[in-house]
Short mmCIF file of C-alpha atoms in Angstrom, two decimals:
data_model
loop_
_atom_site.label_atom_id
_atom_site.label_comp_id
_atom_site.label_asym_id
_atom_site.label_seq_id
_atom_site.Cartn_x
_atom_site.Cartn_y
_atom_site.Cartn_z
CA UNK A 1 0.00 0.00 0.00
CA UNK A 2 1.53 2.83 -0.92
CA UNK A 3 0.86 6.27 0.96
CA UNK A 4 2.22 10.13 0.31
CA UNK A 5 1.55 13.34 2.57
CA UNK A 6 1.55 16.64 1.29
CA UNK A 7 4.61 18.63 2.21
CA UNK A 8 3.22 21.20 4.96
CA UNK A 9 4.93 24.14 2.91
CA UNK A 10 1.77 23.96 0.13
CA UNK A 11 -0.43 24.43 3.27
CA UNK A 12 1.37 27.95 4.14
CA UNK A 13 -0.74 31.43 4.02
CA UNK A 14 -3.66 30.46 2.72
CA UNK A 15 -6.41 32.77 2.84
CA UNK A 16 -8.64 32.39 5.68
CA UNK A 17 -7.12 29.61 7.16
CA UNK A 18 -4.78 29.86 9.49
CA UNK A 19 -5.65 26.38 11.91
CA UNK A 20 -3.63 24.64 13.67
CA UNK A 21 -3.31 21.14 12.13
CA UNK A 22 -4.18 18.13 14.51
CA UNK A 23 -3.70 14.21 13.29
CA UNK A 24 -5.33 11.25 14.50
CA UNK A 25 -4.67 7.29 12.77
CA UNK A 26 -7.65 5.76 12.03
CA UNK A 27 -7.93 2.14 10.44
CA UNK A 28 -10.05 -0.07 8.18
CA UNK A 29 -9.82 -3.58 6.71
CA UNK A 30 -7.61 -4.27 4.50
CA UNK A 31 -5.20 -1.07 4.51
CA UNK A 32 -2.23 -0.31 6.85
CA UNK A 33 -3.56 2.61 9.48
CA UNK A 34 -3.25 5.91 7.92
CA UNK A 35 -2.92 9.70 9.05
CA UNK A 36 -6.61 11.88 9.02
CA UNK A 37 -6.01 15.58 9.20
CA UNK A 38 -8.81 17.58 11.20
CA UNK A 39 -9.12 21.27 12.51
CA UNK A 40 -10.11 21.19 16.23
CA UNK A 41 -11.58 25.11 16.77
CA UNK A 42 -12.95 26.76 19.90
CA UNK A 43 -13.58 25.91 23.77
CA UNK A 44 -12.59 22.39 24.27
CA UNK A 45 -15.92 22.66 26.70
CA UNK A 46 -18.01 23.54 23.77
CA UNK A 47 -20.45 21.20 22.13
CA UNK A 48 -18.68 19.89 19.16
CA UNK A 49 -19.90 20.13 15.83
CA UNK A 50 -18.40 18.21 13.23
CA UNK A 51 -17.95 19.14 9.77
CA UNK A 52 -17.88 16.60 7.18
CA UNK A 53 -16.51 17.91 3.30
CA UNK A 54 -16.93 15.89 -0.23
CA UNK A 55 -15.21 15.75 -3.54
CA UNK A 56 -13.26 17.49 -4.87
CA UNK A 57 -13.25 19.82 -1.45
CA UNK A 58 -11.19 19.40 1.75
CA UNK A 59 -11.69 21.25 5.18
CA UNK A 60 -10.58 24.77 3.79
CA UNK A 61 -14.45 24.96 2.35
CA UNK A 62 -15.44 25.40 6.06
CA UNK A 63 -13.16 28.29 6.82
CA UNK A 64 -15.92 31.19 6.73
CA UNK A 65 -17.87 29.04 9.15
CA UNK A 66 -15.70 28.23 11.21
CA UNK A 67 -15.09 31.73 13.42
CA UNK A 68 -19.24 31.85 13.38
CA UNK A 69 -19.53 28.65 15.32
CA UNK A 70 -16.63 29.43 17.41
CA UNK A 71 -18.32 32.57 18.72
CA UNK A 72 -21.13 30.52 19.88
CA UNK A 73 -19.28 29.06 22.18
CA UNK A 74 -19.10 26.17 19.66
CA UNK A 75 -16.20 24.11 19.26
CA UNK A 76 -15.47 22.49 15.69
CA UNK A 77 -14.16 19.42 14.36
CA UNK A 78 -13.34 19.43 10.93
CA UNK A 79 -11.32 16.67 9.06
CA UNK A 80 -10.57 16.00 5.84
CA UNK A 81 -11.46 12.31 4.25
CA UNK A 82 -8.12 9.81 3.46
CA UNK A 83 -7.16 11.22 -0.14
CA UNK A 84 -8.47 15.26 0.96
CA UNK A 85 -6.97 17.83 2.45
CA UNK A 86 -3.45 17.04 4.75
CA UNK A 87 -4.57 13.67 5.01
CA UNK A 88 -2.67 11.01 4.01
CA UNK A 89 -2.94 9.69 0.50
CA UNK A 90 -3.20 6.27 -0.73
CA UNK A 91 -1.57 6.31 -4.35
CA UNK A 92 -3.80 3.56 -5.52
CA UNK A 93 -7.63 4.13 -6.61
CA UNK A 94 -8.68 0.53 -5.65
CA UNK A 95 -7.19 1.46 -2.43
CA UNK A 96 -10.55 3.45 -1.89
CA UNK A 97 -13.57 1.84 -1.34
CA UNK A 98 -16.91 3.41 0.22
CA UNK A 99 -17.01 0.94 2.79
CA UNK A 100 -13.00 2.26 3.32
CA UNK A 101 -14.26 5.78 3.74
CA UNK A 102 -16.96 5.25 6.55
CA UNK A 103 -14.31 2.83 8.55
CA UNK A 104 -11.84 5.23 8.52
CA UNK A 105 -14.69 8.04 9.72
CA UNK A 106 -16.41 5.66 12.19
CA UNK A 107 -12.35 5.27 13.48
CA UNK A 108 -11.84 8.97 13.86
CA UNK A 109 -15.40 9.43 15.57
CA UNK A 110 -13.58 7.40 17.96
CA UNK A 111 -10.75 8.67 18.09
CA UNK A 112 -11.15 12.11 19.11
CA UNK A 113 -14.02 10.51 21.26
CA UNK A 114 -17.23 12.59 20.14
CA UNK A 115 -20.03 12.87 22.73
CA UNK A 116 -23.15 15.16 22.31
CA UNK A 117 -21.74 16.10 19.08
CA UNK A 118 -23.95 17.70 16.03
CA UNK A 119 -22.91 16.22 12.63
CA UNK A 120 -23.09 18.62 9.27
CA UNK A 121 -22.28 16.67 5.81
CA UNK A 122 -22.55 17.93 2.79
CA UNK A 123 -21.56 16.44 -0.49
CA UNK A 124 -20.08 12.96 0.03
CA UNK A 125 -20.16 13.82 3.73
CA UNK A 126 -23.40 12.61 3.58
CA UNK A 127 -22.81 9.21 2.38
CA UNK A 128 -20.13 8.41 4.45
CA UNK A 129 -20.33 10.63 7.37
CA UNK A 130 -24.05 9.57 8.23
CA UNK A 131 -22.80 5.82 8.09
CA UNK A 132 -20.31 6.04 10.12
CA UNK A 133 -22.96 7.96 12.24
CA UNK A 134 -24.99 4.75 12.10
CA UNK A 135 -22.43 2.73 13.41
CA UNK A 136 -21.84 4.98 16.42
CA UNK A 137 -25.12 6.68 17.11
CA UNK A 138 -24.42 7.33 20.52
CA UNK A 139 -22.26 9.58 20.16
CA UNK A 140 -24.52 12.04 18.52
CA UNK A 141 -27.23 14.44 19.03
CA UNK A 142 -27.94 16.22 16.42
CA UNK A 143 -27.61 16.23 12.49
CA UNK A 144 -27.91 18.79 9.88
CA UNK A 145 -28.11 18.16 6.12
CA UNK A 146 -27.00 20.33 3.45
CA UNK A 147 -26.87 19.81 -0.34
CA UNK A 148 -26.25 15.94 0.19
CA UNK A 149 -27.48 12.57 -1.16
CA UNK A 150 -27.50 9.10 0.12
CA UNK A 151 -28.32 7.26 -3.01
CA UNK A 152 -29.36 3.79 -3.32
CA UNK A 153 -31.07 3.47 -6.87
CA UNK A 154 -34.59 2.42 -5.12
CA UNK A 155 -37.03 2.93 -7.97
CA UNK A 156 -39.39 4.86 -4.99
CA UNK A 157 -37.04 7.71 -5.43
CA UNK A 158 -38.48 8.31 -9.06
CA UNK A 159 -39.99 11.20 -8.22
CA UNK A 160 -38.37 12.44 -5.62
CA UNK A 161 -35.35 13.75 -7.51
CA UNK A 162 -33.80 16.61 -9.69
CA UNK A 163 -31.00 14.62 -10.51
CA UNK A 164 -32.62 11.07 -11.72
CA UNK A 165 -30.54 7.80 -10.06
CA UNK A 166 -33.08 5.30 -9.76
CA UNK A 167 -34.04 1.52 -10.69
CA UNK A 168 -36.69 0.90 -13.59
CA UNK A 169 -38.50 -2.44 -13.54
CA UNK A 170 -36.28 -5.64 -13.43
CA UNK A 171 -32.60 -4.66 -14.51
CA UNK A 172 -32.80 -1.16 -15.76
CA UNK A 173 -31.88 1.89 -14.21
CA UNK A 174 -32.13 6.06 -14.86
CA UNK A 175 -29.84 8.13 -14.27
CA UNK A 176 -29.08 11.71 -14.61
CA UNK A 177 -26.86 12.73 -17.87
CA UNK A 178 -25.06 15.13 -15.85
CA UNK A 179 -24.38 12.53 -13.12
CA UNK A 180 -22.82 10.18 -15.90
CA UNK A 181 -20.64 13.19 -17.37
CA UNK A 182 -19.30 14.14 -14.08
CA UNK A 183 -18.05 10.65 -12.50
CA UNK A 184 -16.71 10.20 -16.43
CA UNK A 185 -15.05 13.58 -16.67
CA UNK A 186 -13.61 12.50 -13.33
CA UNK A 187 -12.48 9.13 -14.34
CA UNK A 188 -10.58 10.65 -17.93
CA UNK A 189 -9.58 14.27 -17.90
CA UNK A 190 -5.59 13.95 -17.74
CA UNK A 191 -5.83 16.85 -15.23
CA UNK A 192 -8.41 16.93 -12.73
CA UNK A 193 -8.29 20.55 -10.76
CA UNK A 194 -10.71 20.57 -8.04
CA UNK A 195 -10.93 24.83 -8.10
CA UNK A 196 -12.52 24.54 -11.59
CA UNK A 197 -15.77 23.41 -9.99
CA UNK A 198 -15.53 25.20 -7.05
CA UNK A 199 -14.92 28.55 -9.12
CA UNK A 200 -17.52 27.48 -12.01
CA UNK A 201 -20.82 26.93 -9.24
CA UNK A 202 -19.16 29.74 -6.22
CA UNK A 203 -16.83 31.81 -8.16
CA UNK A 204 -15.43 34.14 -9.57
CA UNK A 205 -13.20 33.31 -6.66
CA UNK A 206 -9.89 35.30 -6.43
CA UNK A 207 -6.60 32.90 -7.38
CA UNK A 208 -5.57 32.11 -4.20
CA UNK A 209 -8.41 30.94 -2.89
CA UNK A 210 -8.71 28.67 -5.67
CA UNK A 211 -4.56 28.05 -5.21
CA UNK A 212 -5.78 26.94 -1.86
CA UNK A 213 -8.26 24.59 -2.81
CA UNK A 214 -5.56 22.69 -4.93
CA UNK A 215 -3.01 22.85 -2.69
CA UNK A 216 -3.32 19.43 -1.22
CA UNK A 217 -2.69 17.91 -5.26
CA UNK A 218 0.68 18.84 -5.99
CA UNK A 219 0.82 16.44 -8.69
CA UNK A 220 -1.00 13.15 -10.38
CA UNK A 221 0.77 10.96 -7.71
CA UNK A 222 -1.62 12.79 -4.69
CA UNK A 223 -4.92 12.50 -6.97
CA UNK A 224 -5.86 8.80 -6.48
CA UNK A 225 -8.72 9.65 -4.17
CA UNK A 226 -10.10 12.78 -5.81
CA UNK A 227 -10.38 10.55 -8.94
CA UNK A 228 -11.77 7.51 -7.50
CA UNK A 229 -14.73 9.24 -5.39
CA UNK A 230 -16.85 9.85 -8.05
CA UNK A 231 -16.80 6.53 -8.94
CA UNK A 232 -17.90 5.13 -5.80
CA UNK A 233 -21.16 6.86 -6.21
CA UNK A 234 -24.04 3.44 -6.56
CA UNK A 235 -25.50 3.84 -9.96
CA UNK A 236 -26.96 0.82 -9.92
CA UNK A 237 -29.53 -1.47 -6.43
CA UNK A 238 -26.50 -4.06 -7.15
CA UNK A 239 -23.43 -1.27 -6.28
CA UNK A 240 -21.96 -2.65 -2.99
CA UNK A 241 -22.31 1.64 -2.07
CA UNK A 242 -26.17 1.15 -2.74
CA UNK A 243 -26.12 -1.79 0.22
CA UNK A 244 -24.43 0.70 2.21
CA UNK A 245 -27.02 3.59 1.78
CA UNK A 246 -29.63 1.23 2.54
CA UNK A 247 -28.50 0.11 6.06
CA UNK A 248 -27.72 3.61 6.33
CA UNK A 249 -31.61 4.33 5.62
CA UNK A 250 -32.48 1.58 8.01
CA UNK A 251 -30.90 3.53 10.86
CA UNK A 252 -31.67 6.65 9.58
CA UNK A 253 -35.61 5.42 9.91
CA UNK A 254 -35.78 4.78 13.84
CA UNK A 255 -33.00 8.10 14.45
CA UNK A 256 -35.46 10.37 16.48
CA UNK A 257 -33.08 12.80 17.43
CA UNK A 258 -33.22 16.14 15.57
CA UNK A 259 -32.17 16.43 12.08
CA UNK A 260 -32.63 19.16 10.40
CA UNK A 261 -32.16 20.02 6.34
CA UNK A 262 -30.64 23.41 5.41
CA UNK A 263 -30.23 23.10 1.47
CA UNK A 264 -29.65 26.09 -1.11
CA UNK A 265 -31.84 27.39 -3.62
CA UNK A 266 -29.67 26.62 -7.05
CA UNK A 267 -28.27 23.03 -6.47
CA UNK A 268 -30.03 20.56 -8.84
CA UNK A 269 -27.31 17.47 -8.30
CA UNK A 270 -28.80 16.96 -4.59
CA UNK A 271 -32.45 18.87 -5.15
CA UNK A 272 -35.08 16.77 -3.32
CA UNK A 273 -32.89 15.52 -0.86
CA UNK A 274 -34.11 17.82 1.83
CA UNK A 275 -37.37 16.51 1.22
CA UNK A 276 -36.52 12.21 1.28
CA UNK A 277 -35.07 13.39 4.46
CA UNK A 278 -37.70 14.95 6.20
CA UNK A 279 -40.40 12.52 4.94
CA UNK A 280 -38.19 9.40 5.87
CA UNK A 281 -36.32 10.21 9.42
CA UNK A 282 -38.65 10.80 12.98
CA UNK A 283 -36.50 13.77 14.14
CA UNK A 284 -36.50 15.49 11.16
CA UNK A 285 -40.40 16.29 12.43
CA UNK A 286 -41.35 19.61 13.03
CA UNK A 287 -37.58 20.97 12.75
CA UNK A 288 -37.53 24.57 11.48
CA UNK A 289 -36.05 23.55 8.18
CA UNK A 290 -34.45 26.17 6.09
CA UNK A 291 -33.31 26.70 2.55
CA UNK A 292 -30.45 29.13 2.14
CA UNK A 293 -30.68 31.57 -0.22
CA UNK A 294 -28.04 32.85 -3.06
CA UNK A 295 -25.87 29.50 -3.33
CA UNK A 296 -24.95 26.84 -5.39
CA UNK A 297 -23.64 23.76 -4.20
CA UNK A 298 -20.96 24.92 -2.31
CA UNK A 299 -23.04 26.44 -0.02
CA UNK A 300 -20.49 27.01 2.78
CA UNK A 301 -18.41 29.23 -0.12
CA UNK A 302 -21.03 30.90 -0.63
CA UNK A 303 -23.51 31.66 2.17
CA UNK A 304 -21.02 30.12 4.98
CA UNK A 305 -21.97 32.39 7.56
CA UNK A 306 -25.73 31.83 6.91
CA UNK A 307 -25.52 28.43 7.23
CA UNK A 308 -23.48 28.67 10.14
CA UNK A 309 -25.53 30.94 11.78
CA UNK A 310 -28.78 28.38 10.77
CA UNK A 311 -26.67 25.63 12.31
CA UNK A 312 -26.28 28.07 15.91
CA UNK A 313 -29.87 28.56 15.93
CA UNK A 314 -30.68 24.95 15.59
CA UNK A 315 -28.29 23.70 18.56
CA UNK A 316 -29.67 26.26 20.71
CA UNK A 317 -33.15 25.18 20.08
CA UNK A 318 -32.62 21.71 20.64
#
């Protein structure tokens, strides 16, 4: 298994981020234990809230949210997957595997021992973040949900979504075009810069922030992850990720503590979400969900401070 860190230097004056980095090891089957990379922000008495990124992103998409949650009397955890950020890197795609990713979550859950803690996932933070959640519900309270999926092609989500990924009859699925160019774009572009989405759905962003958003890909030998994420998304009931999503669900379906959705306006890859959410999990129920106006996917580039203050309000009120 072969493994590479990002020299420290490419993490040096970037804008708006100026945290001191913390490690923890974390394990899963099959891999030697690796490094995770996390921010740890705020009174060490404060209730933590735990920010969980996706592709192609890393913890730096938190920064604006960050000092919000902090002044609350907040204290935030924010790591960055195995592949992301200053994590370590695996240098082989079939190194990463979905059920990988929520091990190596569940692991740092533990590691940094989370109690009373309010998880927020967005993007692929959904997926794995709210499975590794399911393996260790105890040591959460709360959950909030922006612009996030947890797909598992059941043909009940037909109607349900913007973004079609669902089964049709006996061996046939549908699936969003834009979904299918994306993980392929992924998969065969011979450079794959994660601050050309960022900048095309948040931008114009100035060129260090999106400097800083690349920083943790020096080269091809860093991207193994980036590239391989997309292609763990289940496109099809048989996808060992759609198994995943489904005992996900199953949890997800007795979890009566509060969960609240705080989606934007103008994000049509996870639009309807918000709502599968609400109808299917008890403590979603008569939570003052939100939509945040002005934003795109990236909602925390975006409207970070909105959503941060959306995410105060809902701890305090629960």
């Amino acid at each position: 298994m072969g493994v590479v860190r990002t020299p420290d230097e490419r993490f040096l004056g970037l804008p708006g981020y100026s945290f001191e980095p913390r490690y923890a090891h974390v394990t899963a089957k099959g891999v030697e234990p690796v490094r995770m990379h996390f921010i740890d922000s705020g009174p060490s008495d404060g209730f933590p809230v735990v920010l969980l990124h996706g592709q192609p992103t890393w913890s730096y998409l938190y920064r604006k949210m960050i000092p919000v949650l902090n002044d609350a009397g907040l204290r935030t955890i924010a790591p960055d997957n195995i592949g992301f950020g200053r994590s370590d890197k695996l240098t082989e795609r079939t190194d990463y595997t979905f059920q990988r990713h929520v091990e190596w979550m569940t692991s740092f859950f533990s590691a940094v021992d989370l109690r009373d803690a309010t998880l927020v996932v967005q993007d692929w933070g959904g997926p794995i973040g709210l499975s590794a959640l399911a393996a260790v519900p105890d040591r959460f309270s709360r959950i909030v949900a922006t612009n996030t999926v947890l797909h598992t092609s059941d043909p009940e989500l037909s109607e349900a979504l913007t973004w079609a990924n669902y089964g049709l009859g006996d061996g046939r699925v549908v699936l969003e075009e834009a979904l299918i160019d994306y993980v392929l774009f992924c998969q065969r572009t011979p450079d794959l810069v994660p601050s050309m989405f960022v900048d095309a759905i948040a931008g114009p962003l100035p060129d260090d922030v999106k400097a800083a958003y690349d920083a943790p890909f020096p080269d091809a030998t860093y991207e193994a992850g980036l590239r391989q994420m997309t292609s763990l998304i289940p496109l099809t009931r048989n996808d060992p990720g759609a198994s995943i999503g489904r005992r996900t669900w199953h949890a997800l379906r007795s979890w009566e503590r509060p969960l609240l959705t705080a989606f934007s306006d103008a994000d049509p890859a996870t639009a309807g979400w918000a709502t599968v959410l609400q109808d299917r999990v008890p403590g979603a129920r008569g939570q003052s969900h939100s939509i945040i106006g002005g934003a795109g996917h990236f909602v925390q580039e975006q409207q970070g401070e909105q959503l941060a203050a959306t995410i105060v309000d809902f701890i305090q009120a629960t």
